[in-house]
Amino acid sequence: MILLVAAGSSADEPVAIKTFAAPKVGVAIQVERDFATPRLVFLRGRFEEGRLTASLSTAMEPGSREARIARVRVTPDTWEREAGGGFAEYEPGWLRPACGVAGHLPALLEGLAAHGPSGTVRGDDLMALLRPLGPAFEKIHGVDRIAADAAWCRYELDVEEGELRGFRLRLQLGPATFYRVTGSVRAGAEKAPDPKGWAAALDAAPEPPEIRLDEIPEAAPGRARDALARGVRWLRAAQKADGSWVSAQAEDVPYPSQRVAITAVALHALAACAGAEEGVRGQLERGVAALRRMAKERVLEDAKPAHDTFDFSPWGAAFGLVHADGLLRAWPGEAPDLDDLAKGWVAFAWKKQKACGGWHYRADAADGSVAVLTASMAEGLRAWERRGFAVDAKRLARGLEDLRRNRDRRGSAGYYHDGSYGSTGAEAWTTPESAGRSVQAALALVDAGIEKPEALAAALRRFTGEYRHLLAQRQVYAHTPPYMIAGYYYHFGVHFAARALGRAGLPEKERAAIRRLLLHELLRHQEEDGSWIDSPAGGKPYATALALLSLRELK
């Protein structure tokens, strides 16, 4: 995601919008990458013939001392750095969003002016404005496309007699990236302002429109079947030569456990949705061989924490257990024996279990758990227990009790706790961000006989009520204001909502309306190539597999 906040003033020399001939410009952009320490980027200089020539400096955080880097020249498509008495092309690395956004300001402001002096532009209107800039924007945040329903721009322009005298705006683009950028521009400014101070009025995202269930159309006959067939074709073609599946967007990221998790869910989806198709059994066998090869290579056991903090290896074991069970249930003909894989994943699960009974993905967490991981692990362990596999019942019960305690009285699941339940605070329990995992937690607890179906019905109703927020931010990368929703939990949450529909005991009319909503959005967001994607973090194979399993539940 790119978040840009800008403010401007050119009272001394009015600026014509169509030329953006501002003599002096100051830019302050706050950059956060992958949960790293925020850094401020400062650009101060001139726009001349669409090119910004400026002095570039940075600071680790607002109020800290600046460090000058270089003098640069910036356009939407090029970044040059002063060297040897002239300018030469260079790769700005993590500064790319700052340089790119600054280079786009002239065209962006001209387009916004056509919509009036102030307001919010979103959806197709914003896409019409950004589409001519699309290739350059993609260079900024490295994604396939900009998602219309996840993008918006709120702005104010001070225009007198056709001249731009001042402006401020905030722009959010999806899909998300590792970056969160806020910035300011002031023509004629000697010092760029602190973006945290002046931008408060534009800081909040516009509320997504309410969803009226009675206005959701029924899918055209055969459309869900066609969408499932297209998704299956894409998933089959996405299998790697070694039999695995992995996110193309994250192939170079050192999360080897991701390949285990995505391969397992892809195998489950392929068997469940296309097990009888010619050639599918061979693909399933190659996928199982890939899982065995990764187990032999100790991919989970030897995984190093990403950024020395995030240990995602428990996800490999949890998804392996859950979806290997699903794979066996859907296997065409006589299913293989996967006990060797399950044995390794169960042993790894116990190794990673925290004192509280749950599971966490932070390597530095002495205790505590993450609800989505704990619910997934508990579901997988119970699935293999039902198969007669040796699972320590007491340790499993501790995991389920941890999940139960990490919920408030309404059944809303906290994102995590650090050993003292409720440590995430009320905001993390009650915001739209928790709606998807609350359905997952309720489903796991109902399945274990700890909660009654009424709890699942309540969680599903809340999910439906908050769904508009999840939908609006389905393609942001990481936890994003105002509700700290992360896009990579979108298809995850829809999958559990689809599974819960048949078990929640809802009245038929209500159940049918929620089914219609979920099916409508799944069909609407299928890519032209047949795949689905929410966040680049999980990528297309992961989202497509979950979407196919959801479609199968909803058909």
XYZ file of C-alpha atoms in Angstrom:
555
model
C 0.000 0.000 0.000
C 1.064 3.579 -0.552
C -0.413 6.238 1.693
C 0.389 9.769 0.593
C -0.636 12.863 2.492
C 0.312 16.181 0.883
C -0.177 19.836 1.738
C 0.763 22.827 -0.362
C 0.844 26.623 -0.474
C 2.081 28.910 -3.217
C 0.759 32.301 -2.165
C 3.844 34.171 -3.434
C 3.715 32.744 -6.956
C 0.377 31.144 -7.980
C 0.796 27.785 -9.718
C -1.102 26.884 -12.904
C -2.502 23.390 -12.418
C -1.790 22.326 -15.988
C 1.878 23.229 -15.815
C 2.632 22.784 -12.087
C 5.420 25.318 -12.481
C 6.105 25.583 -8.753
C 9.479 27.292 -8.235
C 10.143 25.668 -4.853
C 8.788 22.450 -3.403
C 9.343 20.736 -0.064
C 8.339 17.106 0.385
C 8.253 15.076 3.614
C 7.282 11.443 3.239
C 7.101 8.907 6.038
C 8.074 5.408 4.942
C 7.398 2.210 6.889
C 8.525 -1.046 5.366
C 7.566 -4.485 6.623
C 7.018 -3.354 10.229
C 10.458 -1.711 10.296
C 11.277 1.528 12.095
C 9.552 4.471 10.354
C 11.854 6.786 8.420
C 11.160 10.235 7.037
C 12.305 11.157 3.546
C 12.764 14.827 2.666
C 12.954 16.243 -0.868
C 13.497 20.002 -1.285
C 13.973 21.668 -4.647
C 12.165 22.721 -7.857
C 9.730 21.287 -10.396
C 10.970 22.214 -13.871
C 9.266 20.841 -17.006
C 7.698 18.003 -15.030
C 10.953 16.983 -13.330
C 11.703 17.474 -9.653
C 15.302 18.419 -8.905
C 15.810 18.291 -5.158
C 18.101 17.656 -2.241
C 17.341 14.265 -0.679
C 17.741 13.534 3.026
C 16.270 11.178 5.632
C 15.554 10.932 9.341
C 14.776 7.800 11.323
C 11.601 9.241 12.814
C 9.730 12.568 13.149
C 11.778 15.054 15.158
C 15.091 13.251 14.738
C 18.143 14.674 13.024
C 18.273 14.555 9.235
C 21.027 12.878 7.244
C 21.617 14.231 3.725
C 21.938 11.577 1.029
C 22.287 13.245 -2.374
C 20.845 15.611 -4.920
C 18.387 13.832 -7.213
C 16.214 14.393 -10.289
C 12.873 12.621 -10.319
C 10.172 11.947 -12.912
C 7.404 9.307 -12.757
C 9.613 6.869 -14.676
C 13.219 7.761 -13.854
C 15.397 8.442 -10.806
C 18.762 10.111 -11.266
C 21.458 10.948 -8.731
C 24.086 13.682 -8.961
C 27.488 12.206 -9.714
C 30.674 13.533 -11.301
C 29.284 16.972 -12.043
C 26.115 15.590 -13.698
C 23.228 13.216 -13.070
C 23.195 9.456 -13.685
C 20.405 6.878 -13.349
C 20.287 5.014 -10.050
C 18.079 2.534 -8.188
C 16.618 4.237 -5.088
C 15.738 0.961 -3.294
C 13.483 1.628 -0.321
C 13.316 5.302 -1.405
C 11.504 4.315 -4.615
C 7.969 5.160 -3.307
C 9.131 8.585 -2.094
C 10.758 9.448 -5.402
C 7.973 7.949 -7.485
C 5.119 9.646 -5.653
C 6.869 13.016 -5.873
C 7.347 12.558 -9.591
C 3.643 11.840 -10.107
C 2.311 14.915 -8.309
C 1.821 17.199 -11.346
C -0.357 14.722 -13.270
C -2.162 13.615 -10.109
C -3.162 17.139 -9.094
C -4.290 18.000 -12.608
C -6.564 14.965 -12.650
C -8.029 15.665 -9.211
C -8.838 19.242 -10.192
C -11.250 17.885 -12.803
C -13.330 16.395 -9.954
C -13.752 19.685 -8.117
C -11.916 21.593 -5.395
C -12.251 18.888 -2.700
C -13.733 15.499 -1.947
C -13.030 11.785 -2.197
C -12.374 9.995 -5.482
C -12.493 6.206 -5.527
C -13.332 3.150 -7.592
C -13.651 3.519 -11.350
C -13.331 7.320 -11.184
C -9.952 7.029 -9.488
C -8.883 4.270 -11.863
C -9.659 6.531 -14.835
C -7.305 9.083 -13.270
C -4.548 6.611 -12.368
C -4.700 4.274 -15.359
C -2.507 6.454 -17.595
C 0.052 6.430 -14.777
C -0.373 2.692 -14.122
C 2.947 1.360 -15.475
C 4.879 3.922 -13.456
C 2.878 3.232 -10.306
C 3.551 -0.471 -10.715
C 7.255 0.352 -10.733
C 6.736 1.967 -7.339
C 5.008 -0.866 -5.550
C 5.849 -3.907 -7.650
C 2.426 -5.471 -8.164
C 0.422 -6.686 -11.144
C -2.271 -4.057 -11.007
C -4.034 -1.446 -8.901
C -7.281 -2.757 -7.356
C -10.126 -0.311 -7.949
C -12.166 -1.269 -4.916
C -9.196 -0.903 -2.552
C -8.061 2.523 -3.754
C -9.246 5.991 -2.731
C -8.031 9.562 -2.660
C -9.230 12.306 -0.319
C -8.035 15.793 -1.209
C -8.446 19.571 -0.876
C -7.312 22.070 -3.538
C -7.049 25.843 -3.065
C -7.735 27.204 -6.554
C -8.299 30.858 -7.464
C -9.072 31.918 -11.043
C -7.668 28.694 -12.396
C -4.466 28.894 -10.395
C -3.513 26.307 -7.800
C -2.476 28.089 -4.598
C -2.422 25.187 -2.198
C -3.333 21.516 -1.823
C -3.289 18.510 0.459
C -4.279 14.940 -0.230
C -4.112 11.373 0.954
C -3.970 8.533 -1.528
C -4.274 4.836 -0.774
C -3.515 2.303 -3.512
C -3.991 -1.447 -3.510
C -2.812 -4.110 -3.797
C -0.586 -3.496 -0.836
C 3.153 -3.416 -0.682
C 5.696 -3.361 2.082
C 5.422 0.407 2.168
C 3.274 2.871 4.044
C 4.009 6.438 2.890
C 2.696 9.752 4.151
C 4.055 13.012 2.853
C 3.653 16.729 2.355
C 4.362 19.214 -0.387
C 4.465 22.999 -0.024
C 5.427 25.176 -2.910
C 7.710 27.963 -1.724
C 8.367 26.201 1.588
C 11.839 26.413 3.061
C 11.092 23.484 5.346
C 8.648 20.667 4.722
C 6.119 20.267 7.568
C 5.849 17.275 9.860
C 3.222 15.048 8.193
C 1.798 13.920 11.536
C 0.658 17.424 12.489
C -1.228 18.991 9.580
C -2.786 15.920 7.965
C -5.181 14.817 10.718
C -8.266 16.085 8.884
C -7.542 13.806 5.920
C -6.067 10.906 7.848
C -9.090 8.650 8.235
C -10.084 6.354 5.387
C -13.574 6.930 3.975
C -16.118 4.465 5.288
C -16.953 1.782 2.714
C -20.623 1.705 1.687
C -23.087 -0.395 3.659
C -23.956 -3.780 2.189
C -27.665 -4.511 1.798
C -28.100 -8.257 1.617
C -31.483 -7.937 -0.094
C -29.828 -6.104 -3.003
C -27.169 -8.727 -3.763
C -28.055 -10.450 -7.049
C -28.163 -14.201 -7.462
C -25.287 -15.540 -9.568
C -26.198 -16.374 -13.149
C -26.811 -20.095 -13.752
C -23.555 -21.920 -14.354
C -21.323 -18.971 -13.466
C -19.995 -20.513 -10.239
C -19.295 -23.767 -12.088
C -17.414 -21.896 -14.819
C -15.439 -19.876 -12.259
C -14.442 -23.049 -10.432
C -13.293 -24.660 -13.692
C -11.199 -21.596 -14.605
C -9.673 -21.520 -11.131
C -8.786 -25.202 -11.311
C -7.087 -24.710 -14.687
C -5.015 -21.866 -13.281
C -4.044 -23.825 -10.153
C -3.023 -26.879 -12.161
C -0.831 -24.744 -14.404
C 0.765 -23.000 -11.384
C 2.306 -26.180 -9.960
C 6.099 -25.967 -9.964
C 8.328 -28.506 -11.685
C 9.231 -29.984 -8.279
C 5.535 -30.606 -7.509
C 5.076 -27.730 -5.063
C 3.151 -24.470 -5.167
C 4.490 -21.164 -3.860
C 3.598 -17.500 -4.147
C 5.409 -15.928 -7.092
C 5.353 -12.615 -5.192
C 7.219 -14.191 -2.264
C 9.448 -16.721 -4.028
C 12.567 -14.807 -3.048
C 11.441 -14.223 0.532
C 13.142 -16.570 3.018
C 9.949 -18.259 4.287
C 10.472 -21.910 3.251
C 7.552 -22.963 5.455
C 5.279 -21.004 3.105
C 5.944 -23.572 0.382
C 4.778 -26.365 2.727
C 1.590 -24.519 3.683
C 0.637 -23.397 0.162
C 1.400 -26.799 -1.353
C -0.847 -28.484 1.221
C -3.838 -26.174 0.648
C -3.375 -26.319 -3.146
C -3.416 -30.135 -3.071
C -6.580 -30.103 -0.965
C -8.323 -27.684 -3.337
C -7.256 -29.595 -6.447
C -8.462 -32.941 -5.084
C -11.730 -31.500 -3.749
C -12.623 -29.532 -6.879
C -11.129 -31.565 -9.719
C -10.091 -34.960 -8.379
C -11.782 -36.834 -11.216
C -10.171 -34.793 -14.014
C -7.652 -36.505 -16.243
C -4.102 -35.965 -15.066
C -5.027 -34.540 -11.664
C -4.069 -37.678 -9.750
C -0.550 -37.453 -11.157
C -0.303 -33.836 -10.007
C -1.501 -34.831 -6.551
C 1.144 -37.535 -6.349
C 3.868 -35.081 -7.383
C 2.622 -32.642 -4.742
C 2.753 -35.282 -2.016
C 6.275 -36.188 -3.129
C 7.206 -32.506 -2.786
C 5.854 -32.419 0.782
C 7.873 -35.539 1.622
C 10.997 -34.029 0.098
C 10.545 -30.855 2.167
C 10.062 -32.971 5.298
C 13.287 -34.851 4.542
C 15.080 -31.551 4.034
C 13.809 -30.360 7.450
C 12.352 -27.211 5.905
C 10.283 -26.441 9.017
C 12.816 -27.512 11.640
C 15.704 -25.555 10.120
C 13.737 -22.426 9.133
C 15.264 -19.187 10.378
C 13.004 -16.390 11.673
C 12.311 -13.708 9.096
C 13.911 -10.405 10.126
C 15.089 -12.276 13.255
C 11.522 -11.956 14.563
C 8.811 -13.860 12.675
C 8.908 -17.650 12.851
C 6.305 -18.752 10.311
C 7.269 -22.421 10.419
C 4.311 -23.393 12.684
C 2.029 -22.323 9.816
C 3.609 -25.044 7.670
C 2.741 -27.703 10.245
C -0.765 -26.334 10.892
C -1.729 -26.068 7.210
C -0.027 -29.383 6.534
C -2.184 -31.164 9.117
C -5.457 -29.444 8.153
C -5.150 -29.769 4.397
C -3.482 -33.175 4.242
C -6.592 -34.440 6.029
C -8.764 -32.658 3.462
C -6.634 -34.075 0.651
C -7.160 -37.631 1.901
C -10.922 -37.124 2.199
C -11.106 -35.912 -1.402
C -8.450 -38.173 -2.960
C -9.690 -39.853 -6.157
C -9.701 -43.601 -5.561
C -7.507 -45.283 -2.965
C -5.742 -42.625 -0.908
C -2.050 -42.839 -0.015
C -0.720 -43.253 3.514
C 0.382 -39.850 4.795
C 1.061 -40.889 8.385
C 4.783 -40.182 7.967
C 4.052 -36.550 7.148
C 1.502 -36.224 9.935
C 3.944 -37.703 12.462
C 6.529 -35.047 11.670
C 4.020 -32.191 11.744
C 2.491 -33.319 15.042
C 5.937 -33.594 16.668
C 6.791 -30.119 15.356
C 3.498 -28.742 16.719
C 4.303 -29.960 20.229
C 7.819 -28.529 19.942
C 6.363 -25.090 19.142
C 3.503 -25.120 21.683
C 3.767 -22.303 24.238
C 3.262 -22.585 27.992
C -0.251 -21.129 27.674
C -1.173 -24.000 25.354
C -1.396 -22.028 22.120
C 0.962 -21.277 19.246
C 2.735 -18.052 18.294
C 4.731 -16.976 15.227
C 7.018 -14.501 16.963
C 10.376 -16.070 17.651
C 10.959 -13.740 20.605
C 7.647 -14.581 22.350
C 8.359 -16.422 25.597
C 4.655 -17.182 25.974
C 1.341 -16.236 24.423
C -0.416 -17.225 21.235
C -1.925 -15.994 17.964
C -5.591 -16.955 17.603
C -5.576 -17.793 13.885
C -2.512 -20.031 14.239
C -3.798 -21.732 17.389
C -7.199 -22.425 15.807
C -5.546 -23.844 12.669
C -3.201 -26.065 14.659
C -6.030 -27.300 16.872
C -8.163 -28.118 13.821
C -5.323 -30.061 12.236
C -4.502 -32.015 15.389
C -8.174 -32.920 15.902
C -8.485 -34.047 12.284
C -5.647 -36.536 12.684
C -6.904 -37.606 16.104
C -10.190 -38.593 14.406
C -8.150 -40.638 11.951
C -6.855 -42.687 14.880
C -3.463 -41.004 14.894
C -1.678 -40.742 18.242
C -2.307 -37.172 19.440
C -1.650 -36.085 23.032
C -5.213 -35.311 24.142
C -4.136 -33.226 27.126
C -1.886 -30.964 25.073
C -4.588 -30.570 22.457
C -7.100 -29.656 25.183
C -4.695 -26.982 26.449
C -4.525 -25.484 22.975
C -8.322 -25.339 22.677
C -8.621 -23.817 26.158
C -6.100 -21.148 25.190
C -8.211 -20.357 22.129
C -11.379 -20.162 24.234
C -9.782 -17.794 26.734
C -8.412 -15.522 23.996
C -11.961 -14.305 23.256
C -14.198 -11.729 24.874
C -17.732 -12.332 26.133
C -19.154 -11.686 22.681
C -16.943 -14.368 21.157
C -14.624 -11.895 19.445
C -11.136 -13.412 19.179
C -8.131 -11.279 20.064
C -5.302 -11.298 17.546
C -2.756 -12.459 20.107
C -1.894 -12.380 23.769
C 1.470 -12.451 25.525
C 0.540 -14.860 28.299
C -1.948 -12.565 30.015
C -5.270 -12.878 28.248
C -6.691 -9.679 26.851
C -3.238 -8.125 26.496
C -4.026 -7.007 22.941
C -6.591 -4.569 24.364
C -10.249 -3.983 23.595
C -9.560 -2.471 20.165
C -8.129 -5.723 18.836
C -11.166 -7.651 20.063
C -13.963 -5.465 18.738
C -12.835 -3.942 15.440
C -13.753 -5.310 11.996
C -10.235 -6.739 11.831
C -11.199 -9.579 14.200
C -14.368 -10.676 12.346
C -12.820 -13.381 10.175
C -10.734 -15.082 12.863
C -13.690 -14.984 15.263
C -15.618 -17.254 12.861
C -12.603 -19.546 12.627
C -12.241 -19.692 16.422
C -15.953 -20.384 16.912
C -15.863 -23.138 14.276
C -12.908 -24.857 15.986
C -14.560 -24.640 19.413
C -17.959 -25.849 18.164
C -16.254 -28.734 16.376
C -14.529 -29.682 19.656
C -17.823 -29.554 21.586
C -16.664 -26.617 23.708
C -19.129 -24.097 22.235
C -22.669 -24.493 20.908
C -23.743 -23.670 17.327
C -25.280 -20.420 18.607
C -21.740 -19.087 19.081
C -20.983 -19.826 15.456
C -24.179 -18.085 14.318
C -23.242 -14.969 16.318
C -19.719 -14.933 14.850
C -21.051 -15.350 11.316
C -23.547 -12.506 11.741
C -20.778 -10.243 12.976
C -18.579 -11.254 10.053
C -21.374 -10.319 7.652
C -21.897 -6.976 9.379
C -18.188 -6.097 9.196
C -17.588 -7.668 5.774
C -17.599 -4.321 3.949
C -14.446 -3.283 5.822
C -12.659 -6.554 5.040
C -13.709 -6.232 1.402
C -12.448 -2.655 1.120
C -8.992 -3.602 2.411
C -8.705 -7.089 0.963
C -5.574 -6.158 -1.008
C -3.592 -4.177 1.541
C -0.359 -5.849 2.562
C -0.007 -5.596 6.310
C -2.179 -4.386 9.199
C -3.511 -1.077 7.940
C -5.336 1.806 9.674
C -7.977 2.578 10.705
C -8.912 -0.984 11.759
C -5.490 -2.654 11.250
C -6.928 -5.082 8.712
C -4.380 -7.225 6.845
C -5.352 -8.251 3.314
C -3.791 -11.709 3.563
C -6.574 -12.760 5.970
C -9.372 -11.923 3.480
C -9.748 -15.240 1.624
C -8.810 -16.986 4.864
C -11.820 -15.404 6.587
C -14.181 -15.980 3.650
C -13.174 -19.659 3.642
C -14.219 -20.113 7.273
C -17.417 -18.115 6.761
C -18.332 -20.379 3.836
C -17.639 -23.480 5.953
C -19.613 -22.088 8.880
C -22.785 -21.392 6.865
C -23.947 -24.982 6.927
C -23.273 -25.460 10.635
C -24.437 -22.223 12.254
C -28.137 -23.085 12.389
C -29.207 -19.815 10.748
C -32.730 -19.383 9.361
C -32.795 -20.434 5.708
C -33.509 -16.915 4.408
C -30.560 -15.449 6.303
C -28.270 -18.310 5.338
C -29.189 -17.923 1.663
C -28.550 -14.149 1.773
C -25.057 -14.569 3.263
C -24.273 -17.313 0.769
C -25.366 -15.035 -2.071
C -23.110 -12.228 -0.784
C -19.992 -14.393 -0.453
C -20.560 -16.053 -3.818
C -21.157 -12.695 -5.515
C -17.876 -11.249 -4.248
C -15.871 -14.385 -5.058
C -17.105 -14.328 -8.635
C -16.618 -10.573 -8.938
C -12.969 -10.690 -7.886
C -11.742 -13.596 -9.972
C -8.820 -12.454 -12.117
C -8.898 -12.626 -15.900
C -6.481 -15.564 -15.844
C -8.810 -17.546 -13.544
C -6.890 -16.996 -10.317
C -7.723 -15.039 -7.167
C -5.460 -12.842 -5.046
C -5.908 -10.802 -1.895
C -2.435 -9.772 -0.734
C 0.882 -10.358 -2.508
C 2.110 -11.884 0.768
C 0.190 -15.111 0.153
C -0.003 -14.647 -3.568
C -2.223 -16.232 -6.175
C -1.747 -19.972 -5.411
C -2.767 -19.520 -1.775
C -5.750 -17.247 -2.476
C -6.901 -19.348 -5.434
C -6.839 -22.572 -3.428
C -8.856 -21.013 -0.590
C -11.287 -19.393 -3.045
C -11.878 -22.748 -4.764
C -12.585 -24.439 -1.428
C -14.979 -21.593 -0.565
C -16.744 -21.906 -3.922
C -17.158 -25.617 -3.340
C -18.839 -24.916 0.000
C -21.125 -22.264 -1.508
C -22.199 -23.994 -4.735
